[in-house]
PDB file of C-alpha atoms and ligand atoms in Angstrom:
ATOM      1  CA  MET R   5     154.031 101.763 107.526  1.00 61.00           C
ATOM      2  CA  ALA R   6     157.007 101.379 105.284  1.00 90.00           C
ATOM      3  CA  GLU R   7     159.452  98.812 106.489  1.00 97.00           C
ATOM      4  CA  ILE R   8     162.849  98.549 104.831  1.00 98.00           C
ATOM      5  CA  VAL R   9     164.612  95.235 105.333  1.00 98.00           C
ATOM      6  CA  VAL R  10     168.195  94.829 104.189  1.00 98.00           C
ATOM      7  CA  VAL R  11     168.774  91.172 103.409  1.00 98.00           C
ATOM      8  CA  ARG R  12     171.913  89.099 102.933  1.00 97.00           C
ATOM      9  CA  ASP R  13     171.169  88.261  99.314  1.00 98.00           C
ATOM     10  CA  GLN R  14     168.387  87.777  96.791  1.00 98.00           C
ATOM     11  CA  ASP R  15     167.546  84.306  98.064  1.00 98.00           C
ATOM     12  CA  ALA R  16     166.955  85.659 101.553  1.00 98.00           C
ATOM     13  CA  ALA R  17     164.572  88.243 100.089  1.00 98.00           C
ATOM     14  CA  GLY R  18     162.790  85.504  98.151  1.00 98.00           C
ATOM     15  CA  GLU R  19     162.356  83.429 101.312  1.00 98.00           C
ATOM     16  CA  LEU R  20     160.988  86.354 103.339  1.00 98.00           C
ATOM     17  CA  ALA R  21     158.552  87.415 100.630  1.00 98.00           C
ATOM     18  CA  ALA R  22     157.419  83.853  99.940  1.00 98.00           C
ATOM     19  CA  GLY R  23     156.935  83.168 103.660  1.00 98.00           C
ATOM     20  CA  SER R  24     154.612  86.140 103.949  1.00 98.00           C
ATOM     21  CA  ILE R  25     152.671  85.152 100.815  1.00 98.00           C
ATOM     22  CA  LEU R  26     152.314  81.528 101.951  1.00 98.00           C
ATOM     23  CA  ASP R  27     151.025  82.612 105.369  1.00 98.00           C
ATOM     24  CA  LEU R  28     148.441  84.696 103.527  1.00 98.00           C
ATOM     25  CA  ILE R  29     147.381  81.772 101.314  1.00 98.00           C
ATOM     26  CA  ALA R  30     147.183  79.453 104.332  1.00 98.00           C
ATOM     27  CA  ALA R  31     144.753  81.914 105.945  1.00 98.00           C
ATOM     28  CA  LYS R  32     142.930  82.830 102.727  1.00 98.00           C
ATOM     29  CA  PRO R  33     143.108  80.029 100.137  1.00 98.00           C
ATOM     30  CA  ASP R  34     141.650  82.223  97.362  1.00 98.00           C
ATOM     31  CA  ALA R  35     144.035  85.117  98.050  1.00 99.00           C
ATOM     32  CA  VAL R  36     144.590  87.567  95.211  1.00 99.00           C
ATOM     33  CA  LEU R  37     148.269  87.969  94.309  1.00 99.00           C
ATOM     34  CA  GLY R  38     149.638  90.873  92.311  1.00 98.00           C
ATOM     35  CA  LEU R  39     152.314  89.366  90.074  1.00 99.00           C
ATOM     36  CA  ALA R  40     155.340  91.139  88.644  1.00 98.00           C
ATOM     37  CA  THR R  41     157.634  90.091  85.812  1.00 98.00           C
ATOM     38  CA  GLY R  42     161.232  91.094  85.054  1.00 96.00           C
ATOM     39  CA  SER R  43     164.242  89.523  86.764  1.00 97.00           C
ATOM     40  CA  THR R  44     163.653  90.808  90.294  1.00 98.00           C
ATOM     41  CA  PRO R  45     160.674  88.713  91.458  1.00 98.00           C
ATOM     42  CA  LEU R  46     162.028  85.395  90.140  1.00 98.00           C
ATOM     43  CA  VAL R  47     163.620  84.535  93.513  1.00 98.00           C
ATOM     44  CA  VAL R  48     160.202  84.920  95.117  1.00 98.00           C
ATOM     45  CA  TYR R  49     158.598  82.493  92.665  1.00 98.00           C
ATOM     46  CA  ARG R  50     161.353  79.925  93.209  1.00 98.00           C
ATOM     47  CA  ALA R  51     160.961  80.239  97.005  1.00 98.00           C
ATOM     48  CA  LEU R  52     157.183  79.930  96.668  1.00 98.00           C
ATOM     49  CA  GLU R  53     157.645  76.763  94.648  1.00 98.00           C
ATOM     50  CA  ARG R  54     159.761  75.239  97.447  1.00 98.00           C
ATOM     51  CA  GLY R  55     157.465  76.511 100.208  1.00 98.00           C
ATOM     52  CA  ILE R  56     154.298  75.148  98.587  1.00 98.00           C
ATOM     53  CA  ARG R  57     155.926  71.733  98.344  1.00 98.00           C
ATOM     54  CA  GLU R  58     157.364  71.748 101.856  1.00 98.00           C
ATOM     55  CA  ARG R  59     154.269  73.120 103.605  1.00 97.00           C
ATOM     56  CA  GLY R  60     151.839  71.186 101.400  1.00 97.00           C
ATOM     57  CA  ILE R  61     149.731  74.281 100.761  1.00 98.00           C
ATOM     58  CA  ASP R  62     146.752  74.041  98.391  1.00 98.00           C
ATOM     59  CA  VAL R  63     147.132  76.853  95.839  1.00 98.00           C
ATOM     60  CA  SER R  64     144.416  75.729  93.432  1.00 98.00           C
ATOM     61  CA  HIS R  65     142.108  78.605  94.478  1.00 98.00           C
ATOM     62  CA  VAL R  66     144.757  81.346  94.422  1.00 99.00           C
ATOM     63  CA  ARG R  67     143.930  84.175  92.055  1.00 99.00           C
ATOM     64  CA  GLY R  68     146.453  86.470  90.368  1.00 99.00           C
ATOM     65  CA  TYR R  69     146.737  89.674  88.365  1.00 99.00           C
ATOM     66  CA  ALA R  70     149.920  90.609  86.534  1.00 98.00           C
ATOM     67  CA  LEU R  71     151.068  94.215  86.594  1.00 98.00           C
ATOM     68  CA  ASP R  72     151.641  94.721  82.912  1.00 98.00           C
ATOM     69  CA  GLU R  73     152.075  93.388  79.384  1.00 98.00           C
ATOM     70  CA  TYR R  74     153.730  94.494  76.163  1.00 98.00           C
ATOM     71  CA  VAL R  75     151.391  95.755  73.472  1.00 98.00           C
ATOM     72  CA  GLY R  76     151.448  94.060  70.102  1.00 96.00           C
ATOM     73  CA  LEU R  77     153.532  90.975  70.933  1.00 94.00           C
ATOM     74  CA  PRO R  78     151.747  87.764  69.996  1.00 84.00           C
ATOM     75  CA  ALA R  79     150.530  86.090  73.224  1.00 69.00           C
ATOM     76  CA  ASP R  80     152.636  83.026  72.408  1.00 81.00           C
ATOM     77  CA  HIS R  81     155.830  85.115  72.039  1.00 94.00           C
ATOM     78  CA  PRO R  82     158.195  83.744  74.728  1.00 96.00           C
ATOM     79  CA  GLU R  83     158.794  87.253  76.134  1.00 97.00           C
ATOM     80  CA  SER R  84     155.146  88.290  76.312  1.00 97.00           C
ATOM     81  CA  TYR R  85     154.337  88.663  79.998  1.00 97.00           C
ATOM     82  CA  ARG R  86     151.499  86.174  79.529  1.00 96.00           C
ATOM     83  CA  ALA R  87     154.110  83.608  78.469  1.00 96.00           C
ATOM     84  CA  VAL R  88     156.518  84.623  81.256  1.00 97.00           C
ATOM     85  CA  ILE R  89     153.820  84.371  83.942  1.00 98.00           C
ATOM     86  CA  THR R  90     152.770  80.949  82.614  1.00 97.00           C
ATOM     87  CA  ARG R  91     156.367  79.685  82.502  1.00 98.00           C
ATOM     88  CA  GLU R  92     157.728  81.208  85.736  1.00 98.00           C
ATOM     89  CA  VAL R  93     154.657  81.260  87.962  1.00 98.00           C
ATOM     90  CA  VAL R  94     151.558  79.326  86.910  1.00 98.00           C
ATOM     91  CA  GLU R  95     153.251  76.089  85.853  1.00 98.00           C
ATOM     92  CA  PRO R  96     155.972  75.748  88.506  1.00 98.00           C
ATOM     93  CA  LEU R  97     153.661  76.760  91.373  1.00 98.00           C
ATOM     94  CA  GLY R  98     150.752  74.678  90.099  1.00 98.00           C
ATOM     95  CA  LEU R  99     148.298  77.590  90.036  1.00 98.00           C
ATOM     96  CA  THR R 100     144.975  77.258  88.211  1.00 98.00           C
ATOM     97  CA  PRO R 101     145.536  78.921  84.801  1.00 98.00           C
ATOM     98  CA  SER R 102     141.990  80.299  84.474  1.00 98.00           C
ATOM     99  CA  LEU R 103     142.416  82.216  87.767  1.00 98.00           C
ATOM    100  CA  ILE R 104     145.578  84.034  86.664  1.00 98.00           C
ATOM    101  CA  HIS R 105     145.106  87.190  84.613  1.00 98.00           C
ATOM    102  CA  VAL R 106     147.440  89.328  82.505  1.00 98.00           C
ATOM    103  CA  PRO R 107     146.382  92.582  80.816  1.00 98.00           C
ATOM    104  CA  ASN R 108     145.433  91.987  77.210  1.00 97.00           C
ATOM    105  CA  GLY R 109     148.135  93.523  75.043  1.00 97.00           C
ATOM    106  CA  SER R 110     146.764  92.438  71.686  1.00 96.00           C
ATOM    107  CA  LEU R 111     145.887  95.312  69.381  1.00 95.00           C
ATOM    108  CA  GLU R 112     142.354  94.060  68.935  1.00 95.00           C
ATOM    109  CA  GLY R 113     140.274  95.635  71.704  1.00 95.00           C
ATOM    110  CA  ILE R 114     143.221  97.541  73.189  1.00 97.00           C
ATOM    111  CA  GLU R 115     140.992 100.642  73.680  1.00 97.00           C
ATOM    112  CA  HIS R 116     138.966  98.909  76.383  1.00 98.00           C
ATOM    113  CA  ALA R 117     141.562  96.419  77.679  1.00 98.00           C
ATOM    114  CA  GLY R 118     142.553  98.735  80.557  1.00 98.00           C
ATOM    115  CA  ALA R 119     139.000  99.332  81.756  1.00 98.00           C
ATOM    116  CA  ASP R 120     138.230  95.594  81.476  1.00 98.00           C
ATOM    117  CA  TYR R 121     141.248  94.789  83.637  1.00 98.00           C
ATOM    118  CA  GLU R 122     140.328  97.342  86.282  1.00 98.00           C
ATOM    119  CA  LYS R 123     136.831  95.872  86.438  1.00 98.00           C
ATOM    120  CA  ALA R 124     138.166  92.333  86.848  1.00 98.00           C
ATOM    121  CA  ILE R 125     140.489  93.346  89.696  1.00 98.00           C
ATOM    122  CA  ALA R 126     137.678  95.198  91.459  1.00 98.00           C
ATOM    123  CA  GLN R 127     135.300  92.237  91.059  1.00 98.00           C
ATOM    124  CA  SER R 128     137.899  89.927  92.615  1.00 98.00           C
ATOM    125  CA  GLY R 129     137.770  92.052  95.772  1.00 98.00           C
ATOM    126  CA  GLY R 130     141.168  93.647  95.158  1.00 98.00           C
ATOM    127  CA  VAL R 131     144.778  92.532  95.356  1.00 99.00           C
ATOM    128  CA  ASP R 132     145.920  91.242  98.760  1.00 98.00           C
ATOM    129  CA  VAL R 133     149.660  91.450  98.173  1.00 98.00           C
ATOM    130  CA  GLN R 134     151.362  93.146  95.248  1.00 99.00           C
ATOM    131  CA  LEU R 135     154.900  92.166  94.265  1.00 99.00           C
ATOM    132  CA  LEU R 136     156.886  95.031  92.755  1.00 98.00           C
ATOM    133  CA  GLY R 137     160.289  95.506  91.213  1.00 98.00           C
ATOM    134  CA  ILE R 138     161.608  98.928  90.267  1.00 98.00           C
ATOM    135  CA  GLY R 139     163.080 100.039  86.948  1.00 97.00           C
ATOM    136  CA  THR R 140     166.370 101.938  86.776  1.00 96.00           C
ATOM    137  CA  ASP R 141     164.289 104.954  85.727  1.00 95.00           C
ATOM    138  CA  GLY R 142     162.058 104.557  88.786  1.00 97.00           C
ATOM    139  CA  HIS R 143     159.101 102.825  87.141  1.00 97.00           C
ATOM    140  CA  ILE R 144     156.848 100.446  89.061  1.00 98.00           C
ATOM    141  CA  GLY R 145     154.705  98.299  86.832  1.00 98.00           C
ATOM    142  CA  PHE R 146     155.462 100.080  83.578  1.00 98.00           C
ATOM    143  CA  ASN R 147     154.481 103.479  84.989  1.00 98.00           C
ATOM    144  CA  GLU R 148     157.236 105.560  83.498  1.00 98.00           C
ATOM    145  CA  PRO R 149     158.280 108.981  84.860  1.00 98.00           C
ATOM    146  CA  GLY R 150     155.399 111.426  84.508  1.00 98.00           C
ATOM    147  CA  SER R 151     152.723 108.846  85.276  1.00 98.00           C
ATOM    148  CA  SER R 152     149.825 110.287  87.235  1.00 98.00           C
ATOM    149  CA  PHE R 153     149.341 109.074  90.794  1.00 98.00           C
ATOM    150  CA  ALA R 154     145.661 108.778  89.835  1.00 98.00           C
ATOM    151  CA  SER R 155     146.412 106.538  86.835  1.00 98.00           C
ATOM    152  CA  VAL R 156     144.598 103.260  86.215  1.00 98.00           C
ATOM    153  CA  THR R 157     145.375 100.427  83.797  1.00 98.00           C
ATOM    154  CA  ARG R 158     146.143 101.945  80.402  1.00 98.00           C
ATOM    155  CA  VAL R 159     148.556 101.963  77.469  1.00 98.00           C
ATOM    156  CA  LYS R 160     151.919 103.690  78.026  1.00 98.00           C
ATOM    157  CA  THR R 161     154.997 104.366  75.912  1.00 98.00           C
ATOM    158  CA  LEU R 162     158.158 102.770  77.310  1.00 98.00           C
ATOM    159  CA  THR R 163     161.152 105.049  77.898  1.00 97.00           C
ATOM    160  CA  GLU R 164     164.290 104.490  75.851  1.00 97.00           C
ATOM    161  CA  GLN R 165     166.002 103.491  79.119  1.00 96.00           C
ATOM    162  CA  THR R 166     163.454 100.743  79.807  1.00 97.00           C
ATOM    163  CA  ARG R 167     163.717  99.462  76.241  1.00 98.00           C
ATOM    164  CA  LYS R 168     167.514  99.360  76.652  1.00 97.00           C
ATOM    165  CA  ASP R 169     167.219  97.601  80.021  1.00 96.00           C
ATOM    166  CA  ASN R 170     164.826  95.002  78.625  1.00 97.00           C
ATOM    167  CA  ALA R 171     166.772  94.418  75.405  1.00 97.00           C
ATOM    168  CA  ARG R 172     168.488  91.528  77.204  1.00 97.00           C
ATOM    169  CA  PHE R 173     165.274  89.523  76.810  1.00 96.00           C
ATOM    170  CA  PHE R 174     165.074  90.160  73.049  1.00 97.00           C
ATOM    171  CA  ALA R 175     167.339  89.779  70.006  1.00 95.00           C
ATOM    172  CA  SER R 176     167.915  93.556  69.919  1.00 95.00           C
ATOM    173  CA  GLU R 177     166.675  96.787  71.470  1.00 96.00           C
ATOM    174  CA  ASP R 178     164.577  97.432  68.368  1.00 96.00           C
ATOM    175  CA  ASP R 179     162.644  94.262  69.099  1.00 96.00           C
ATOM    176  CA  VAL R 180     161.477  95.532  72.504  1.00 97.00           C
ATOM    177  CA  PRO R 181     157.925  96.787  71.981  1.00 98.00           C
ATOM    178  CA  MET R 182     157.418 100.559  72.137  1.00 98.00           C
ATOM    179  CA  HIS R 183     154.143 100.312  74.056  1.00 98.00           C
ATOM    180  CA  CYS R 184     152.816  98.457  77.044  1.00 98.00           C
ATOM    181  CA  ILE R 185     149.616  98.169  79.027  1.00 98.00           C
ATOM    182  CA  THR R 186     150.158  98.576  82.754  1.00 98.00           C
ATOM    183  CA  GLN R 187     148.231  98.841  85.974  1.00 98.00           C
ATOM    184  CA  GLY R 188     148.269 102.488  87.019  1.00 98.00           C
ATOM    185  CA  LEU R 189     149.804 103.935  90.168  1.00 98.00           C
ATOM    186  CA  SER R 190     146.352 104.289  91.681  1.00 98.00           C
ATOM    187  CA  THR R 191     145.620 100.633  90.848  1.00 98.00           C
ATOM    188  CA  ILE R 192     148.843  99.549  92.558  1.00 99.00           C
ATOM    189  CA  LEU R 193     148.168 101.707  95.613  1.00 98.00           C
ATOM    190  CA  LYS R 194     144.822  99.936  96.129  1.00 98.00           C
ATOM    191  CA  ALA R 195     146.567  96.622  96.881  1.00 98.00           C
ATOM    192  CA  ARG R 196     146.460  95.870 100.600  1.00 98.00           C
ATOM    193  CA  HIS R 197     150.179  95.147 100.970  1.00 98.00           C
ATOM    194  CA  LEU R 198     153.048  96.178  98.691  1.00 98.00           C
ATOM    195  CA  LEU R 199     156.200  94.054  98.596  1.00 98.00           C
ATOM    196  CA  LEU R 200     158.884  95.993  96.728  1.00 98.00           C
ATOM    197  CA  LEU R 201     162.157  94.232  95.928  1.00 98.00           C
ATOM    198  CA  ALA R 202     165.376  95.693  94.546  1.00 98.00           C
ATOM    199  CA  PHE R 203     168.790  94.129  94.049  1.00 98.00           C
ATOM    200  CA  GLY R 204     172.154  95.390  92.879  1.00 98.00           C
ATOM    201  CA  GLU R 205     173.975  98.706  92.591  1.00 98.00           C
ATOM    202  CA  GLY R 206     172.058  99.539  89.398  1.00 98.00           C
ATOM    203  CA  LYS R 207     168.863  99.951  91.434  1.00 98.00           C
ATOM    204  CA  ALA R 208     170.365 101.967  94.315  1.00 98.00           C
ATOM    205  CA  GLU R 209     169.507 105.403  92.978  1.00 98.00           C
ATOM    206  CA  ALA R 210     165.995 104.498  91.850  1.00 98.00           C
ATOM    207  CA  LEU R 211     165.286 102.854  95.192  1.00 98.00           C
ATOM    208  CA  ALA R 212     166.562 105.798  97.259  1.00 98.00           C
ATOM    209  CA  GLY R 213     164.448 108.136  95.130  1.00 98.00           C
ATOM    210  CA  ALA R 214     161.375 105.971  95.620  1.00 98.00           C
ATOM    211  CA  VAL R 215     161.718 105.494  99.359  1.00 98.00           C
ATOM    212  CA  GLU R 216     163.325 108.740 100.511  1.00 98.00           C
ATOM    213  CA  GLY R 217     162.982 111.193  97.632  1.00 96.00           C
ATOM    214  CA  PRO R 218     160.250 113.733  97.120  1.00 98.00           C
ATOM    215  CA  VAL R 219     156.867 112.223  96.248  1.00 98.00           C
ATOM    216  CA  SER R 220     156.599 113.146  92.608  1.00 98.00           C
ATOM    217  CA  ALA R 221     155.066 111.852  89.401  1.00 97.00           C
ATOM    218  CA  SER R 222     158.539 112.312  87.915  1.00 97.00           C
ATOM    219  CA  ASN R 223     159.584 109.415  90.115  1.00 96.00           C
ATOM    220  CA  PRO R 224     156.727 106.896  89.958  1.00 98.00           C
ATOM    221  CA  GLY R 225     158.235 104.570  92.574  1.00 98.00           C
ATOM    222  CA  SER R 226     157.802 107.356  95.140  1.00 98.00           C
ATOM    223  CA  ALA R 227     154.061 106.574  95.040  1.00 98.00           C
ATOM    224  CA  VAL R 228     154.798 103.800  97.552  1.00 98.00           C
ATOM    225  CA  GLN R 229     155.303 106.514 100.192  1.00 98.00           C
ATOM    226  CA  LEU R 230     151.543 107.095 100.009  1.00 98.00           C
ATOM    227  CA  HIS R 231     150.715 103.497 100.921  1.00 98.00           C
ATOM    228  CA  PRO R 232     150.092 102.461 104.536  1.00 97.00           C
ATOM    229  CA  HIS R 233     151.673  99.001 104.301  1.00 98.00           C
ATOM    230  CA  VAL R 234     154.833  98.680 102.253  1.00 98.00           C
ATOM    231  CA  THR R 235     157.665  96.205 102.778  1.00 98.00           C
ATOM    232  CA  VAL R 236     160.889  96.910 100.906  1.00 98.00           C
ATOM    233  CA  LEU R 237     163.332  93.999 100.611  1.00 98.00           C
ATOM    234  CA  VAL R 238     166.772  95.051  99.394  1.00 98.00           C
ATOM    235  CA  ASP R 239     170.294  93.717  99.264  1.00 98.00           C
ATOM    236  CA  GLU R 240     173.260  95.783 100.495  1.00 98.00           C
ATOM    237  CA  ALA R 241     174.088  97.080  97.019  1.00 98.00           C
ATOM    238  CA  ALA R 242     170.570  98.353  96.300  1.00 98.00           C
ATOM    239  CA  ALA R 243     170.398  99.843  99.815  1.00 98.00           C
ATOM    240  CA  SER R 244     173.722 101.668  99.446  1.00 98.00           C
ATOM    241  CA  ARG R 245     172.234 105.123  98.707  1.00 98.00           C
ATOM    242  CA  LEU R 246     169.659 105.152 101.511  1.00 98.00           C
ATOM    243  CA  ARG R 247     170.337 108.007 103.931  1.00 98.00           C
ATOM    244  CA  ASN R 248     168.456 106.480 106.868  1.00 97.00           C
ATOM    245  CA  LEU R 249     169.902 103.014 106.445  1.00 97.00           C
ATOM    246  CA  ASP R 250     171.152 102.769 110.046  1.00 97.00           C
ATOM    247  CA  TYR R 251     167.689 103.482 111.348  1.00 97.00           C
ATOM    248  CA  TYR R 252     166.101 100.862 109.050  1.00 98.00           C
ATOM    249  CA  ARG R 253     168.512  98.226 110.326  1.00 97.00           C
ATOM    250  CA  TYR R 254     167.908  99.275 113.940  1.00 97.00           C
ATOM    251  CA  ALA R 255     164.116  99.233 113.509  1.00 97.00           C
ATOM    252  CA  TYR R 256     164.161  95.775 111.906  1.00 97.00           C
ATOM    253  CA  ALA R 257     166.521  94.387 114.576  1.00 96.00           C
ATOM    254  CA  ASN R 258     164.167  95.693 117.271  1.00 97.00           C
ATOM    255  CA  LYS R 259     160.925  94.734 115.575  1.00 95.00           C
ATOM    256  CA  PRO R 260     158.154  93.685 117.974  1.00 94.00           C
ATOM    257  CA  ALA R 261     157.949  89.892 118.028  1.00 92.00           C
ATOM    258  CA  TRP R 262     154.225  89.886 117.174  1.00 93.00           C
ATOM    259  CA  GLN R 263     154.657  91.984 114.041  1.00 92.00           C
ATOM    260  CA  THR R 264     154.774  90.155 110.704  1.00 92.00           C
ATOM    261  CA  LEU R 265     155.978  91.650 107.421  1.00 95.00           C
TER     262      LEU R 265
HETATM  263  O1  F6P G 313     163.184  93.348  87.624  1.00 68.66           O
HETATM  264  P1  F6P G 313     163.824  94.014  86.436  1.00 68.66           P
HETATM  265  O2  F6P G 313     163.980  93.075  85.300  1.00 68.66           O
HETATM  266  O3  F6P G 313     165.060  94.725  86.798  1.00 68.66           O
HETATM  267  O4  F6P G 313     162.785  95.111  85.954  1.00 68.66           O
HETATM  268  C1  F6P G 313     162.326  96.103  86.827  1.00 68.66           C
HETATM  269  C2  F6P G 313     160.837  96.090  86.960  1.00 68.66           C
HETATM  270  O5  F6P G 313     160.219  96.485  85.748  1.00 68.66           O
HETATM  271  C3  F6P G 313     159.122  95.642  85.497  1.00 68.66           C
HETATM  272  O6  F6P G 313     159.539  94.625  84.664  1.00 68.66           O
HETATM  273  C4  F6P G 313     158.020  96.274  84.775  1.00 68.66           C
HETATM  274  O7  F6P G 313     157.128  95.289  84.530  1.00 68.66           O
HETATM  275  C5  F6P G 313     158.849  95.109  86.891  1.00 68.66           C
HETATM  276  O8  F6P G 313     157.890  94.168  87.036  1.00 68.66           O
HETATM  277  C6  F6P G 313     160.239  94.730  87.220  1.00 68.66           C
HETATM  278  O9  F6P G 313     160.482  94.136  88.401  1.00 68.66           O
END
């Protein structure tokens, strides 16, 4: 089931996503979260922070696996995804640092870092809910166009578009690493629930391609069409190119009361 929910604004998306994640943690205290970086999921982390406090939920047993990491950035670089996950997720939410994993992007051991990560995810019993953003070029995780639907965690080369998009986090575009290590599309599709978020006009085309376009490796986000349980949370601007938008609104407005996200 893919459910597309058009929300008022980013905060509303954050609240909906966090509510679903907190219900999961309340039922399964050692739930496995799939964590995303970039700007998009930040509203979810802020809403989780508030929800944990308000509902008094114990998150000390929650486990987590990040989607991706830059290759070759020192782990203590402020823009390494290890640093971002620590700063934006682990510390504010009060998660247990040793239970939160990020692919190892250091050059030493990079040949087996992907296989090690896959093994760790499998041994945890798999990801319960995977947060996803989408790149303007259609990437999920850092699976750039052309990524195999059978791909697992491995090293990829970032597109020029992604390096341009992410230059805002660095001093210049040249400082954005050329390579990354990312969960593959097959890894992502194994998560039990996908929560894909997209905001703003700049994401409208990528989102429409992912949700309604042909399923193609040229458009990695379209892999979500192969998953049985996907929730897409979008604002009006990101939803603006969806052809079946009226139906999505109608279906959400008439959603059976017993059905959760
Ligand atoms: O959310 P942004 O910063 O627009 O980036 C798009 C997506 O690309 C990634 O950063 C790749 O890791 C996603 O996690 C992210 O949500």
